[in-house]
One Martini backbone bead per residue (centre of mass of N, CA, C, O) as a GRO file, in nm:
protein
  224
    1MET     BB    1  14.127   7.712  16.700
    2GLU     BB    2  14.134   7.755  16.388
    3THR     BB    3  14.232   7.932  16.112
    4PRO     BB    4  14.058   8.008  15.899
    5VAL     BB    5  14.061   7.971  15.483
    6ALA     BB    6  14.096   8.255  15.412
    7LEU     BB    7  14.360   8.211  15.485
    8LYS     BB    8  14.621   8.165  15.337
    9LEU     BB    9  14.928   8.316  15.396
   10VAL     BB   10  15.232   8.292  15.666
   11VAL     BB   11  15.474   8.575  15.693
   12PHE     BB   12  15.764   8.514  15.840
   13ASP     BB   13  15.960   8.584  16.007
   14LEU     BB   14  16.248   8.512  16.273
   15ASP     BB   15  16.471   8.762  16.425
   16GLY     BB   16  16.166   8.864  16.697
   17THR     BB   17  15.975   8.677  16.636
   18LEU     BB   18  16.037   8.343  16.667
   19ALA     BB   19  16.320   8.465  16.784
   20SER     BB   20  16.621   8.437  16.991
   21THR     BB   21  16.889   8.579  16.839
   22GLY     BB   22  17.057   8.842  17.011
   23ALA     BB   23  17.270   8.670  17.168
   24ASP     BB   24  17.445   8.526  16.915
   25LEU     BB   25  17.513   8.723  16.757
   26ALA     BB   26  17.684   8.932  16.956
   27ASP     BB   27  17.871   8.701  17.048
   28ALA     BB   28  17.937   8.660  16.680
   29VAL     BB   29  18.063   8.970  16.709
   30ASN     BB   30  18.267   8.952  16.953
   31GLU     BB   31  18.444   8.811  16.883
   32LEU     BB   32  18.548   8.945  16.594
   33ARG     BB   33  18.604   9.159  16.695
   34ALA     BB   34  18.866   9.043  16.932
   35GLY     BB   35  19.015   8.951  16.664
   36LEU     BB   36  19.088   9.225  16.605
   37GLY     BB   37  19.102   9.369  16.864
   38LEU     BB   38  18.817   9.505  17.010
   39ARG     BB   39  18.605   9.592  17.122
   40ARG     BB   40  18.259   9.539  17.282
   41LYS     BB   41  17.960   9.554  17.274
   42PRO     BB   42  17.641   9.611  17.309
   43PRO     BB   43  17.374   9.394  17.247
   44ALA     BB   44  17.200   9.595  17.178
   45ALA     BB   45  17.324   9.781  16.978
   46ILE     BB   46  17.350   9.419  16.828
   47ALA     BB   47  17.021   9.436  16.752
   48ALA     BB   48  16.978   9.744  16.637
   49CYS     BB   49  17.115   9.556  16.321
   50VAL     BB   50  16.915   9.386  16.241
   51GLY     BB   51  16.712   9.293  15.976
   52GLN     BB   52  16.929   9.300  15.706
   53GLY     BB   53  17.121   9.111  15.756
   54ALA     BB   54  17.484   9.061  15.747
   55ARG     BB   55  17.591   9.316  15.639
   56HIS     BB   56  17.384   9.503  15.761
   57LEU     BB   57  17.559   9.433  16.011
   58LEU     BB   58  17.874   9.500  16.026
   59ARG     BB   59  17.841   9.768  15.901
   60HIS     BB   60  17.748   9.852  16.202
   61THR     BB   61  17.965   9.673  16.409
   62LEU     BB   62  18.262   9.768  16.171
   63PRO     BB   63  18.296  10.038  16.112
   64GLU     BB   64  18.622  10.058  16.212
   65VAL     BB   65  18.727   9.852  15.927
   66LEU     BB   66  18.537   9.897  15.698
   67GLY     BB   67  18.411  10.150  15.588
   68PRO     BB   68  18.225  10.311  15.314
   69ASP     BB   69  18.393  10.077  15.147
   70PRO     BB   70  18.391   9.753  15.180
   71ALA     BB   71  18.668   9.572  15.083
   72GLY     BB   72  18.590   9.339  15.372
   73MET     BB   73  18.345   9.158  15.318
   74PRO     BB   74  18.412   8.884  15.235
   75ALA     BB   75  18.580   8.778  15.495
   76LEU     BB   76  18.411   8.837  15.714
   77TYR     BB   77  18.115   8.748  15.601
   78ARG     BB   78  18.219   8.456  15.626
   79ARG     BB   79  18.314   8.453  15.947
   80PHE     BB   80  18.046   8.494  16.030
   81LEU     BB   81  17.980   8.250  15.912
   82ARG     BB   82  18.101   8.054  16.122
   83LEU     BB   83  18.106   8.143  16.431
   84TYR     BB   84  17.752   8.181  16.421
   85GLY     BB   85  17.711   7.860  16.343
   86ARG     BB   86  17.818   7.768  16.596
   87ARG     BB   87  17.644   7.934  16.735
   88CYS     BB   88  17.286   7.959  16.688
   89LEU     BB   89  17.175   7.721  16.904
   90ARG     BB   90  17.252   7.845  17.233
   91ARG     BB   91  17.070   8.068  17.302
   92THR     BB   92  16.829   8.035  17.118
   93ARG     BB   93  16.459   8.130  17.090
   94LEU     BB   94  16.202   8.097  17.147
   95TYR     BB   95  15.924   8.226  17.293
   96PRO     BB   96  15.713   8.195  17.382
   97GLY     BB   97  15.414   8.069  17.222
   98VAL     BB   98  15.466   8.006  16.993
   99ARG     BB   99  15.487   7.661  16.965
  100ARG     BB  100  15.128   7.681  16.995
  101ALA     BB  101  15.087   7.818  16.772
  102LEU     BB  102  15.152   7.713  16.533
  103ALA     BB  103  14.991   7.491  16.594
  104ALA     BB  104  14.707   7.655  16.510
  105LEU     BB  105  14.792   7.683  16.265
  106ARG     BB  106  14.569   7.494  15.986
  107GLY     BB  107  14.512   7.632  15.740
  108PRO     BB  108  14.736   7.797  15.672
  109THR     BB  109  15.022   7.860  15.468
  110LEU     BB  110  15.370   7.874  15.658
  111VAL     BB  111  15.612   8.118  15.636
  112VAL     BB  112  15.950   8.188  15.545
  113LEU     BB  113  16.094   8.552  15.596
  114THR     BB  114  16.509   8.586  15.594
  115ASN     BB  115  16.724   8.749  15.520
  116LYS     BB  116  16.895   8.554  15.639
  117PRO     BB  117  17.024   8.267  15.592
  118GLY     BB  118  16.878   7.981  15.471
  119ARG     BB  119  17.034   7.760  15.597
  120LEU     BB  120  17.052   7.914  15.910
  121SER     BB  121  16.706   7.899  15.913
  122ARG     BB  122  16.710   7.614  15.910
  123ARG     BB  123  16.833   7.502  16.105
  124ILE     BB  124  16.717   7.654  16.370
  125LEU     BB  125  16.393   7.554  16.344
  126LYS     BB  126  16.502   7.256  16.363
  127GLY     BB  127  16.623   7.279  16.669
  128LEU     BB  128  16.352   7.386  16.780
  129GLY     BB  129  16.142   7.202  16.618
  130VAL     BB  130  15.963   7.409  16.358
  131ALA     BB  131  15.960   7.320  16.084
  132GLY     BB  132  15.714   7.201  15.968
  133ARG     BB  133  15.564   7.452  16.014
  134PHE     BB  134  15.691   7.454  15.690
  135ARG     BB  135  15.683   7.503  15.337
  136ALA     BB  136  15.884   7.737  15.401
  137VAL     BB  137  16.233   7.912  15.366
  138VAL     BB  138  16.353   8.237  15.277
  139GLY     BB  139  16.653   8.379  15.229
  140GLY     BB  140  16.818   8.589  15.172
  141ASP     BB  141  17.039   8.468  14.943
  142GLU     BB  142  16.717   8.300  14.811
  143MET     BB  143  16.589   8.621  14.665
  144ARG     BB  144  16.634   8.915  14.521
  145LYS     BB  145  16.501   9.136  14.727
  146ARG     BB  146  16.559   9.272  15.010
  147LYS     BB  147  16.444   9.348  15.281
  148PRO     BB  148  16.132   9.587  15.168
  149HIS     BB  149  16.144   9.405  14.905
  150PRO     BB  150  15.805   9.258  14.782
  151ALA     BB  151  15.893   9.036  14.662
  152ALA     BB  152  15.934   8.819  14.742
  153ILE     BB  153  15.646   8.798  14.819
  154LEU     BB  154  15.540   8.759  14.551
  155ASP     BB  155  15.623   8.522  14.488
  156LEU     BB  156  15.465   8.325  14.759
  157MET     BB  157  15.199   8.422  14.663
  158ARG     BB  158  15.204   8.253  14.390
  159ARG     BB  159  15.348   7.969  14.460
  160PHE     BB  160  15.075   8.027  14.656
  161ARG     BB  161  14.792   8.128  14.558
  162ALA     BB  162  14.760   8.427  14.691
  163ARG     BB  163  14.673   8.648  14.752
  164PRO     BB  164  14.675   8.986  14.957
  165SER     BB  165  14.397   8.879  15.126
  166GLU     BB  166  14.507   8.651  15.230
  167THR     BB  167  14.769   8.780  15.347
  168VAL     BB  168  15.032   8.751  15.643
  169VAL     BB  169  15.337   8.942  15.747
  170VAL     BB  170  15.474   8.879  16.055
  171GLY     BB  171  15.678   9.150  16.222
  172ASP     BB  172  15.878   9.333  16.414
  173SER     BB  173  15.945   9.507  16.200
  174ARG     BB  174  15.961   9.757  15.942
  175PHE     BB  175  16.051   9.562  15.697
  176ASP     BB  176  15.839   9.400  15.701
  177MET     BB  177  15.611   9.574  15.690
  178GLU     BB  178  15.662   9.721  15.413
  179ALA     BB  179  15.694   9.423  15.256
  180GLY     BB  180  15.363   9.423  15.315
  181ARG     BB  181  15.284   9.725  15.177
  182ARG     BB  182  15.394   9.674  14.864
  183ALA     BB  183  15.208   9.387  14.880
  184HIS     BB  184  14.899   9.459  15.050
  185ALA     BB  185  14.893   9.331  15.239
  186LEU     BB  186  14.885   9.204  15.556
  187LEU     BB  187  14.907   9.299  15.879
  188CYS     BB  188  15.139   9.204  16.210
  189GLY     BB  189  15.256   9.278  16.456
  190VAL     BB  190  15.485   9.267  16.692
  191THR     BB  191  15.676   9.359  17.042
  192TRP     BB  192  15.918   9.149  17.123
  193GLY     BB  193  16.150   9.236  16.974
  194PHE     BB  194  16.371   9.412  16.854
  195GLY     BB  195  16.166   9.657  16.779
  196ARG     BB  196  15.953   9.849  16.770
  197ARG     BB  197  15.621  10.035  16.794
  198ARG     BB  198  15.649  10.307  16.651
  199GLU     BB  199  15.825  10.167  16.388
  200LEU     BB  200  15.525   9.953  16.407
  201ALA     BB  201  15.267  10.200  16.359
  202ARG     BB  202  15.402  10.346  16.067
  203TRP     BB  203  15.215  10.114  15.904
  204ARG     BB  204  14.884  10.007  15.992
  205PRO     BB  205  14.882   9.799  16.103
  206ASP     BB  206  14.586   9.465  16.133
  207ALA     BB  207  14.803   9.427  16.375
  208MET     BB  208  14.860   9.341  16.674
  209VAL     BB  209  15.112   9.224  16.944
  210THR     BB  210  15.200   9.099  17.259
  211ARG     BB  211  15.119   8.756  17.239
  212ALA     BB  212  15.133   8.514  17.097
  213ALA     BB  213  14.911   8.404  17.214
  214ASN     BB  214  14.728   8.604  17.039
  215LEU     BB  215  14.776   8.486  16.710
  216PRO     BB  216  14.561   8.338  16.640
  217ALA     BB  217  14.332   8.532  16.715
  218ALA     BB  218  14.479   8.750  16.525
  219LEU     BB  219  14.366   8.611  16.254
  220ARG     BB  220  14.138   8.510  16.241
  221ARG     BB  221  14.064   8.881  16.216
  222LEU     BB  222  14.168   8.849  15.913
  223GLY     BB  223  13.996   8.605  15.784
  224ARG     BB  224  13.676   8.733  15.766
   0.00000   0.00000   0.00000
């Protein structure tokens, strides 16, 4: 079955929503740490810092180097992107059921809005074989303000002529939920990613999905 046309726009997060990217991100961070003479960090501790872009990730995983006023951020950021770019598809996979769920969503326009750099995001989606399902992929370096600011969602609504009641934001983190709520869009939280369920629940999403296979049905209900 397909989602009804009453729902015009579905805005997906990438990391933790469509794809499990944590292993490659953790490997890149730890390779960077090793090059700086620092000990490895547990992958779970690195994954907990994912969601607000690479600079946020580096600030929280390299505090020994960056400190409170990270003058060295530009160089480390470029170095991290080179390291991550070389490995961003080694262990990254779509979550189970995501490919089939995307194939079932034929009514609304599908887009990706992520705080990850746009070029890397498009590369990952292409490598995973789902880039063709999205009309737009907007990265954190391509939007006026990053999530949780609502500006990019509002821009996408205008671009695709969708009202807030016709738009749903699908994400695993509080940053997705806050951005969607501030844009007055519908919210669909997913529980398989990096975010914590209780953090999602605080935003009172219109739907909460525990398996990607259930996503098309949840969106059908929101589109009624």
